[in-house]
Amino acid sequence: MGLLTILKKMKQKEREMRLLMLGLDNAGKTTILKKFNGEDVSTISPTLGFNIKTLEHRGFKLNIWDVGGQKSLRSYWRNYFESTDGLVWVVDSADRLRLEDCRQELSSLLQEEMLAGATLLVFANKQDLPGALSKEAIKEALALDQIKSHHWCIIGCSAVTGENLLAGVDWLLEDIAARIFTTD
Amino acid sequence: MDAAAEISQESGFTGESGAARIQERLQKRHQERIDDAERRKEAKESRSVAEEKGDYFFGTFNKERESIEDILSSCSGADRAVLTQKLEEATAKLLQLQKFLSDSTMFLKPYDLRQAQAALQKLQTSLTETREEGLPKKKFAFRTRTKAKDKSSAPEADTSPDAVTPAESGTSEVDGSAASVQCGISNMDNQCLTKTAEEIQKQDVLLSHLTNCKVHLFGAPSTLHLKHIDSCEILCGPVSSSVFIDQCKNSTLAFPCQQLRTHNTTDTQVYLHVTSRAIIEDCRGVSFAPFSWSYPTLEEDFAVSGLDQNLNNWSQVDDFNWLAAGTPSPNWTVIPEGDRRTSWDP
Ligand SMILES: Nc1nc2c(ncn2[C@@H]2O[C@H](COP(=O)(O)OP(=O)(O)OP(=O)(O)O)[C@@H](O)[C@H]2O)c(=O)[nH]1
Ligand SMILES: [Mg+2]
């Protein structure tokens, strides 16, 4: 039995998933995580290292890792790739000036071998802002249509209002579950 | 010496009222001594708790790290079944160690945290290398399988969420590029510029490429971005979420906000009200003082922004390029009280 098969078996027993949230600094990762978990979002500081949340959702045990996106922290992202089932890429839809940065960071992530099996959910966050780009515009700017290596999906959301956070996470869980718990 | 004994002894040599006075003074001195000792004890205790926790952390962390290293170094030459088992064990241990680190971030100093993260990264790399050396085939088998599957289902995955997504809100329109207009001011020299509450309330505001300008933003925007700002004075009402600054120099800024994120900025003064934290990255010569600008509707705008007017962490600045323990960052300072701006008249 190979290592991955064993890990799969182990996870199958616990119905456990590991989700990794990444994105540029200020995208709203920590706010999404806390809002999703029903916590106060007004006290959130820029993330110096990372946060981990374990929560139950739809019968799954989710281990969610939220890693700081500040430039000087990005080289540490790879510390968290191991065993990732789902990658949540968070975008500040109103930050037009850094969309190119955002595209580059995502595209280099998708080339990482350790993330090869992961499902990708892109959250086009901050849709509550009047200047936010639509999820279609973000899809184009990030060239998502060119991704052939991963299952992916983009969802427009707002961490402040909570809009569509559930829809995004549910899609992600469904996709992962179909892959790791029912196949083989 | 026992305080009670001291008092009774001294009172024996003085008259009634004098004795009372001395007694009072002694009592006071005694209390001060007790308080002092208490303070010292508390300080010592909290220091040693922090040190103990740090010691415990590194003791455990290093032990675990070594045991993973041992497993990895015992991998060379092992046969496939043994190797698989060893790698599995190393992976599980590494994940545990990661979790341990994340649970410990609360009391670790930023510098120690970085050290530990770097150590984890090294372990991760050698785990990956060991696996690649020992089990190259397995990995490719897995990748090919997912890839083949993805090809057929990726387009479907892209379209399916639309079904679960409620109809897009008013912000997204047919033509993405023309759909939304950002509120702001760009490309100005030597100007005095003002925006009113009606213009910026709940908006995402961008100020870019301004030189020698004075900008007054009255009102409570959702968020504020400043980019390429040179020799300007920018004053803004309460910003309900973050202020994001990039490439700003020789300027004076003042605003309340929830988070402040400052990048590539030099020689700039910030009069700040921040309810969570301010951070700097790749900055030099940035100095901070409490927000002191005021205008007639400031209170109302605070209410609109949802910011707590009584909570201001303006002096707690994290420098992402300076996470060394103990020594303060050379990249930012507090503006001495005597040097702070007190008048903001136009
Ligand atoms: N208007 C609006 N603001 C948001 C939204 N999500 C997050 N924010 C704000 O954006 C700022 C940054 O949010 P964080 O959650 O700290 O961002 P992050 O991605 O975790 O950033 P790092 O920790 O530096 O990587 C905060 O001031 C949030 O209040 C949103 O959906 N709408
Ligand atoms: Mg964060």
XYZ file of C-alpha atoms and ligand atoms in Angstrom:
563
model
C 0.000 0.000 0.000
C 1.437 3.389 -0.975
C 1.685 6.317 1.363
C -1.123 8.188 -0.307
C -3.395 5.207 -0.155
C -2.694 4.919 3.547
C -3.339 8.592 4.126
C -6.529 8.264 2.140
C -7.635 5.339 4.260
C -6.813 7.210 7.443
C -8.825 10.176 6.314
C -11.679 8.052 5.135
C -12.105 6.783 8.655
C -12.292 10.224 10.173
C -13.825 12.032 7.200
C -11.217 14.649 7.751
C -10.118 17.298 5.274
C -7.293 19.735 5.249
C -7.980 23.097 3.624
C -5.311 25.701 2.980
C -6.257 29.374 2.594
C -3.802 31.535 0.712
C -3.858 34.827 -1.159
C -2.192 38.223 -1.105
C -2.126 40.177 2.152
C -5.309 42.154 2.814
C -7.407 39.777 0.669
C -9.638 38.855 3.600
C -8.529 35.288 4.417
C -8.682 35.607 8.190
C -11.935 37.523 7.994
C -13.502 34.770 5.874
C -12.302 32.104 8.287
C -13.651 33.883 11.352
C -16.906 34.889 9.723
C -17.455 31.322 8.566
C -16.894 30.178 12.128
C -19.249 32.804 13.528
C -16.586 34.846 15.309
C -16.132 38.606 15.685
C -14.309 40.018 12.651
C -13.720 43.558 13.896
C -10.595 42.734 15.941
C -8.617 40.932 13.226
C -5.017 42.043 12.744
C -2.797 41.342 9.736
C -1.580 37.756 10.199
C 2.011 37.481 11.448
C 2.312 33.724 11.039
C -0.774 31.620 10.561
C -4.040 30.515 12.166
C -5.515 27.057 12.302
C -9.177 26.259 12.915
C -10.661 22.839 13.309
C -14.376 22.715 12.787
C -17.160 20.300 11.989
C -19.198 21.004 8.904
C -21.684 18.734 7.144
C -20.286 15.699 8.916
C -16.707 16.481 7.966
C -13.902 17.499 10.232
C -12.193 20.455 8.585
C -8.677 21.518 9.430
C -8.422 24.983 7.964
C -5.032 26.675 7.719
C -4.948 30.409 7.153
C -1.449 31.646 6.379
C -0.386 35.306 6.255
C -0.023 36.704 2.740
C 2.414 39.539 3.393
C 5.263 39.503 0.865
C 7.855 38.496 3.439
C 5.752 35.490 4.488
C 5.063 34.047 1.055
C 8.229 31.974 1.010
C 6.832 30.101 4.019
C 3.642 29.075 2.238
C 5.213 25.823 1.139
C 5.469 24.733 4.772
C 1.754 24.154 4.689
C 1.274 22.332 1.375
C 1.582 18.804 2.745
C -1.646 16.770 2.614
C -3.779 19.663 1.410
C -7.111 18.480 0.024
C -8.486 21.881 -0.884
C -6.812 25.179 -1.696
C -8.854 28.315 -1.064
C -7.401 31.251 -2.980
C -8.788 34.531 -1.699
C -8.809 37.660 -3.885
C -9.574 41.263 -2.938
C -11.863 42.002 -5.896
C -11.459 45.747 -5.463
C -7.653 45.708 -5.526
C -7.176 46.186 -9.261
C -3.601 47.339 -8.913
C -2.408 43.992 -7.608
C -4.372 41.613 -9.815
C -1.290 40.788 -11.853
C 0.626 39.969 -8.645
C -2.290 37.858 -7.631
C -2.336 35.958 -10.925
C 1.383 35.228 -10.739
C 1.283 33.950 -7.170
C -1.626 31.658 -7.946
C -0.098 30.310 -11.103
C 3.147 29.410 -9.361
C 1.200 27.676 -6.594
C -0.595 25.544 -9.118
C 2.729 24.263 -10.385
C 3.676 22.947 -6.963
C 3.867 19.171 -6.945
C 2.693 18.942 -3.363
C -0.567 20.652 -4.255
C -1.115 18.559 -7.347
C -4.117 16.658 -6.032
C -5.899 19.589 -4.393
C -9.196 21.120 -5.459
C -9.087 24.895 -5.998
C -11.754 27.301 -4.796
C -11.250 30.964 -5.713
C -13.131 33.409 -3.536
C -13.632 36.743 -5.323
C -14.006 38.500 -1.972
C -15.191 42.003 -0.990
C -18.127 41.960 -3.407
C -19.854 44.391 -1.015
C -17.481 47.171 -2.148
C -18.922 49.397 -4.882
C -15.664 49.239 -6.850
C -15.308 45.457 -6.720
C -14.727 43.621 -9.987
C -17.217 40.885 -10.807
C -16.190 37.251 -10.486
C -16.172 37.040 -14.295
C -13.631 39.859 -14.469
C -11.523 38.160 -11.796
C -11.741 34.858 -13.628
C -10.341 36.554 -16.689
C -7.635 38.470 -14.851
C -6.387 35.296 -13.174
C -6.662 33.286 -16.402
C -8.582 30.581 -14.598
C -9.861 29.082 -17.842
C -6.341 27.953 -18.582
C -6.164 25.751 -15.497
C -6.291 22.131 -16.548
C -4.402 20.605 -13.649
C -6.951 21.098 -10.873
C -10.684 21.057 -10.338
C -11.561 24.685 -9.794
C -14.412 27.073 -9.236
C -14.753 30.799 -8.606
C -17.360 32.310 -6.316
C -18.053 35.967 -5.587
C -18.427 36.561 -1.855
C -18.154 39.014 0.993
C -16.585 38.168 4.317
C -18.240 41.206 5.841
C -21.812 40.266 4.922
C -21.082 36.537 4.838
C -22.628 36.284 1.382
C -21.777 33.058 -0.480
C -19.178 31.786 1.986
C -21.269 28.699 2.589
C -21.897 28.113 -1.113
C -18.143 28.183 -1.717
C -17.199 25.853 1.102
C -19.984 23.432 0.205
C -18.816 23.199 -3.397
C -15.270 22.567 -2.194
C -16.278 19.830 0.240
C -18.419 18.116 -2.324
C -15.638 18.084 -4.848
C -13.064 16.799 -2.371
C -15.395 14.205 -0.926
C -16.175 12.841 -4.370
C -12.477 12.453 -4.939
C -11.094 11.092 -1.686
C -13.920 9.322 0.054
C -15.841 7.603 -2.688
C -13.393 6.787 -5.484
C -11.112 3.712 -5.451
C 12.032 43.299 60.817
C 8.404 42.772 61.719
C 6.403 45.907 60.969
C 4.104 45.645 63.972
C 7.067 45.392 66.319
C 8.693 48.370 64.660
C 5.588 50.509 65.138
C 5.031 49.701 68.789
C 8.668 50.230 69.558
C 8.809 53.678 68.008
C 5.539 54.849 69.456
C 7.054 54.366 72.887
C 9.238 57.478 72.478
C 6.686 60.041 71.241
C 3.561 61.852 72.306
C 0.043 60.823 71.323
C -0.424 62.713 68.054
C 3.218 62.411 67.020
C 2.986 58.695 67.604
C -0.103 58.477 65.424
C 1.641 60.387 62.672
C 4.709 58.235 62.786
C 2.584 55.159 62.947
C 0.737 56.300 59.886
C 3.944 57.030 58.025
C 5.432 53.716 58.967
C 2.283 51.951 58.011
C 2.442 53.671 54.639
C 6.088 52.838 54.126
C 5.396 49.286 55.075
C 2.535 49.044 52.606
C 4.750 50.469 49.895
C 7.364 47.856 50.636
C 4.770 45.110 50.385
C 3.386 46.506 47.144
C 6.836 46.795 45.738
C 7.717 43.263 46.628
C 4.420 42.102 45.119
C 5.139 43.953 41.922
C 8.601 42.510 41.673
C 7.276 39.052 42.342
C 4.559 39.365 39.733
C 6.930 40.679 37.119
C 9.309 37.853 37.873
C 6.548 35.285 37.744
C 5.105 36.428 34.464
C 8.577 36.575 33.007
C 9.382 33.102 34.161
C 6.046 31.767 32.924
C 6.830 33.154 29.481
C 10.342 31.772 29.661
C 9.127 28.432 30.904
C 6.606 28.199 28.104
C 9.267 29.140 25.583
C 11.666 26.592 27.084
C 9.014 23.927 27.096
C 8.144 24.746 23.515
C 11.681 24.532 22.231
C 12.459 21.463 24.299
C 9.535 19.588 22.819
C 9.893 21.085 19.370
C 13.545 20.152 19.073
C 13.015 16.650 20.400
C 10.286 16.040 17.839
C 12.337 17.585 15.105
C 15.270 15.332 15.869
C 13.085 12.280 15.882
C 11.765 13.165 12.428
C 15.299 13.754 11.210
C 16.258 10.344 12.580
C 13.434 8.676 10.727
C 14.398 10.406 7.508
C 18.053 9.530 7.803
C 17.180 5.899 8.448
C 15.332 5.818 5.146
C 18.313 5.417 2.874
C 18.694 1.839 1.764
C 15.400 0.701 3.290
C 13.177 -1.455 1.119
C 9.967 -0.125 -0.302
C 7.543 -1.362 2.340
C 9.696 -0.148 5.219
C 10.337 3.133 3.473
C 6.640 3.714 2.895
C 5.958 3.119 6.527
C 8.765 5.402 7.638
C 7.615 8.188 5.359
C 4.107 7.844 6.615
C 5.326 8.117 10.166
C 7.480 11.144 9.351
C 4.576 12.838 7.591
C 2.233 12.298 10.508
C 4.833 13.567 12.957
C 5.538 16.610 10.851
C 1.864 17.491 10.712
C 1.665 17.118 14.466
C 4.658 19.341 14.897
C 3.070 21.952 12.667
C -0.034 21.844 14.786
C 2.035 22.121 17.941
C 3.726 25.206 16.552
C 0.440 26.768 15.563
C -0.975 26.122 19.010
C 2.052 27.834 20.511
C 2.028 31.017 18.431
C 0.211 32.868 21.196
C 3.204 33.008 23.484
C 6.113 32.664 21.061
C 8.130 35.725 20.220
C 7.933 36.591 16.529
C 11.603 35.826 16.086
C 11.244 32.392 17.680
C 8.201 31.747 15.557
C 10.194 32.486 12.422
C 12.993 30.206 13.570
C 10.553 27.384 14.176
C 8.858 27.954 10.840
C 12.205 27.874 9.078
C 13.049 24.612 10.835
C 9.728 23.129 9.726
C 10.384 24.217 6.189
C 13.753 22.481 6.210
C 12.162 19.297 7.506
C 9.484 19.514 4.869
C 12.080 19.837 2.144
C 14.065 16.847 3.307
C 10.886 14.802 3.645
C 9.965 15.628 0.064
C 13.480 14.827 -1.126
C 13.554 11.529 0.696
C 10.226 10.592 -0.800
C 11.256 11.592 -4.290
C 14.421 9.542 -4.005
C 12.797 6.482 -2.551
C 9.351 6.362 -4.131
C 9.382 8.203 -7.426
C 6.871 5.960 -9.207
C 4.017 6.144 -6.720
C 3.852 9.859 -6.912
C 3.593 10.021 -10.648
C 0.951 7.358 -10.691
C -1.183 9.507 -8.426
C -0.652 12.657 -10.409
C -1.443 11.089 -13.733
C -4.634 9.689 -12.350
C -5.890 13.015 -11.022
C -4.879 14.772 -14.169
C -6.729 12.383 -16.414
C -9.809 12.747 -14.287
C -9.554 16.520 -14.172
C -9.542 16.854 -17.920
C -13.005 15.485 -18.246
C -14.567 17.145 -15.246
C -12.879 20.543 -14.993
C -15.303 22.441 -17.248
C -18.171 20.894 -15.390
C -16.645 21.933 -12.074
C -16.440 25.470 -13.334
C -20.069 25.682 -14.299
C -21.684 23.719 -11.500
C -21.229 26.338 -8.772
C -23.283 28.824 -10.719
C -26.196 26.636 -9.919
C -25.593 26.898 -6.179
C -24.619 30.553 -6.328
C -27.533 32.900 -5.848
C -27.922 35.413 -8.654
C -25.025 37.843 -8.577
C -25.608 41.050 -6.691
C -25.855 44.453 -8.341
C -22.099 44.908 -8.408
C -21.502 42.527 -11.262
C -22.723 43.601 -14.633
C -22.545 42.233 -18.123
C -19.347 43.968 -19.077
C -16.791 43.313 -16.348
C -14.429 46.123 -17.264
C -17.035 48.860 -17.384
C -19.086 47.463 -14.547
C -17.645 49.350 -11.637
C -15.842 52.605 -11.206
C -13.427 53.170 -8.399
C -13.853 56.299 -6.376
C -10.709 58.380 -5.976
C -8.169 60.960 -7.098
C -5.195 60.347 -9.399
C -2.370 62.146 -11.169
C -2.404 65.558 -9.490
C 0.344 68.059 -8.645
C 0.194 71.030 -6.282
C -3.518 70.881 -5.563
C -5.842 71.210 -2.595
C -8.455 68.504 -2.953
C -11.565 67.709 -0.943
C -14.136 64.945 -1.020
C -17.391 65.032 0.878
C -19.192 62.323 2.817
C -21.682 61.835 -0.020
C -18.826 61.044 -2.375
C -16.877 58.594 -0.254
C -19.274 57.070 2.298
C -18.939 53.228 2.204
C -16.761 53.484 -0.902
C -13.402 51.949 -1.678
C -11.259 54.996 -2.267
C -7.992 55.095 -4.196
C -5.536 58.011 -4.176
C -2.634 57.528 -6.569
C 0.192 59.473 -8.172
C -0.219 62.630 -6.117
C 2.630 65.079 -5.546
C 2.599 68.139 -3.292
C -1.110 67.869 -2.665
C -3.313 68.537 0.344
C -6.219 66.123 0.491
C -9.169 66.243 2.880
C -11.557 63.318 2.808
C -14.580 64.012 4.993
C -16.689 60.938 5.634
C -16.375 57.225 6.355
C -15.097 55.164 3.409
C -15.065 51.339 3.494
C -11.412 51.139 2.632
C -8.617 53.455 1.498
C -5.660 52.764 -0.814
C -2.752 55.200 -1.196
C -0.207 54.535 -3.929
C 2.674 56.626 -5.269
C 2.262 59.561 -2.928
C 5.024 62.164 -2.670
C 5.162 65.146 -0.307
C 1.446 65.221 0.417
C -0.773 65.829 3.405
C -3.685 63.412 3.415
C -6.390 63.549 6.086
C -9.303 61.144 6.081
C -12.323 60.327 8.244
C -12.829 56.880 9.866
C -12.153 53.969 7.470
C -14.250 50.971 8.439
C -11.766 48.288 7.314
C -8.166 48.595 6.167
C -5.939 51.386 4.883
C -3.378 50.070 2.395
C -0.338 52.229 1.606
C 2.296 51.514 -1.035
C 5.178 53.743 -2.212
C 4.590 56.830 -0.178
C 7.306 59.317 0.805
C 7.832 62.602 2.659
C 4.187 62.839 3.582
C 1.895 63.427 6.538
C -1.148 61.223 6.916
C -3.983 61.122 9.437
C -6.940 58.731 9.696
C -8.747 56.242 11.916
C -9.057 52.670 10.602
C -9.396 49.028 11.580
C -6.056 47.893 10.103
C -3.133 49.808 8.640
C -0.854 48.076 6.141
C 2.145 50.168 5.089
C 4.541 49.096 2.319
C 7.635 50.606 0.643
C 7.144 53.868 2.470
C 9.805 56.298 3.650
C 9.985 59.428 5.800
C 6.299 59.676 6.474
C 4.359 60.669 9.575
C 1.145 58.895 10.417
C -1.356 60.330 12.915
C -3.197 57.145 13.545
C -6.229 55.679 15.229
C -6.207 51.914 14.655
C -8.498 49.467 16.412
C -6.562 46.277 15.572
C -2.969 46.645 14.365
C -0.679 48.649 12.137
C 2.053 46.865 10.229
C 4.941 48.018 8.068
C 6.878 46.082 5.438
C 9.896 47.357 3.499
C 9.627 50.794 5.133
C 12.104 53.302 6.576
C 11.621 56.417 8.631
C 7.924 56.000 9.309
C 6.770 57.663 12.512
C 3.532 57.451 14.423
C 1.435 59.594 16.762
C -2.183 59.368 17.888
C -4.806 60.666 15.449
C -5.531 64.296 16.250
C -7.275 65.739 13.210
C -10.866 66.754 13.819
C -13.784 68.129 11.797
C -17.423 68.860 12.624
C -18.944 65.480 11.663
C -16.121 63.259 12.904
C -18.213 61.673 15.674
C -21.014 60.749 13.282
C -18.527 59.306 10.817
C -17.017 57.198 13.589
C -20.499 55.824 14.213
C -20.991 55.083 10.500
C -17.625 53.307 10.306
C -18.374 51.074 13.255
C -14.899 51.721 14.681
C -14.479 51.902 18.437
C -13.437 55.464 19.192
C -12.021 54.466 22.569
C -9.710 51.777 21.277
C -6.506 53.013 19.697
C -3.426 50.810 19.238
C -1.483 53.439 17.285
C 1.837 52.681 18.984
C 1.788 48.898 18.481
C 3.381 48.544 15.092
C 4.592 45.209 13.699
C 7.463 45.348 11.237
C 7.481 42.300 8.965
C 11.153 42.881 8.240
C 12.102 43.075 11.894
C 10.774 40.282 14.000
C 13.795 39.974 16.265
C 12.988 39.477 19.905
C 13.680 42.309 22.306
C 15.232 44.879 19.985
C 12.815 47.417 18.546
C 12.601 47.904 14.795
C 14.833 50.710 13.460
C 12.312 51.350 10.697
C 9.662 53.181 12.696
C 9.448 55.498 15.703
C 6.967 57.293 17.878
C 6.838 61.045 17.199
C 7.947 62.772 20.449
C 5.064 64.624 22.062
C 6.670 68.024 21.601
C 7.083 67.475 17.865
C 3.522 66.458 17.108
C 1.245 68.476 14.876
C -1.479 70.166 16.875
C -3.059 72.357 14.255
C -4.560 70.986 11.056
C -5.967 74.160 9.575
C -5.917 74.196 5.801
N -15.499 45.561 2.640
C -14.945 44.384 2.895
N -13.823 44.322 3.635
C -13.286 43.113 3.887
C -13.868 41.905 3.412
N -13.106 40.879 3.847
C -12.100 41.410 4.551
N -12.196 42.766 4.596
C -11.286 43.702 5.261
O -10.019 43.607 4.648
C -8.981 43.778 5.591
C -8.019 42.620 5.522
O -8.643 41.431 5.979
P -7.820 40.209 6.617
O -8.806 39.115 6.849
O -6.998 40.662 7.743
O -6.884 39.857 5.369
P -5.873 38.626 5.212
O -6.079 38.071 3.835
O -6.041 37.667 6.319
O -4.466 39.369 5.268
P -3.039 38.769 5.774
O -3.286 38.188 7.118
O -2.097 39.910 5.788
O -2.645 37.746 4.760
C -9.671 43.898 6.946
O -9.714 45.261 7.291
C -11.047 43.340 6.701
O -12.017 43.944 7.528
C -15.067 42.001 2.629
O -15.648 41.035 2.175
N -15.548 43.275 2.403
Mg -4.831 37.123 7.881
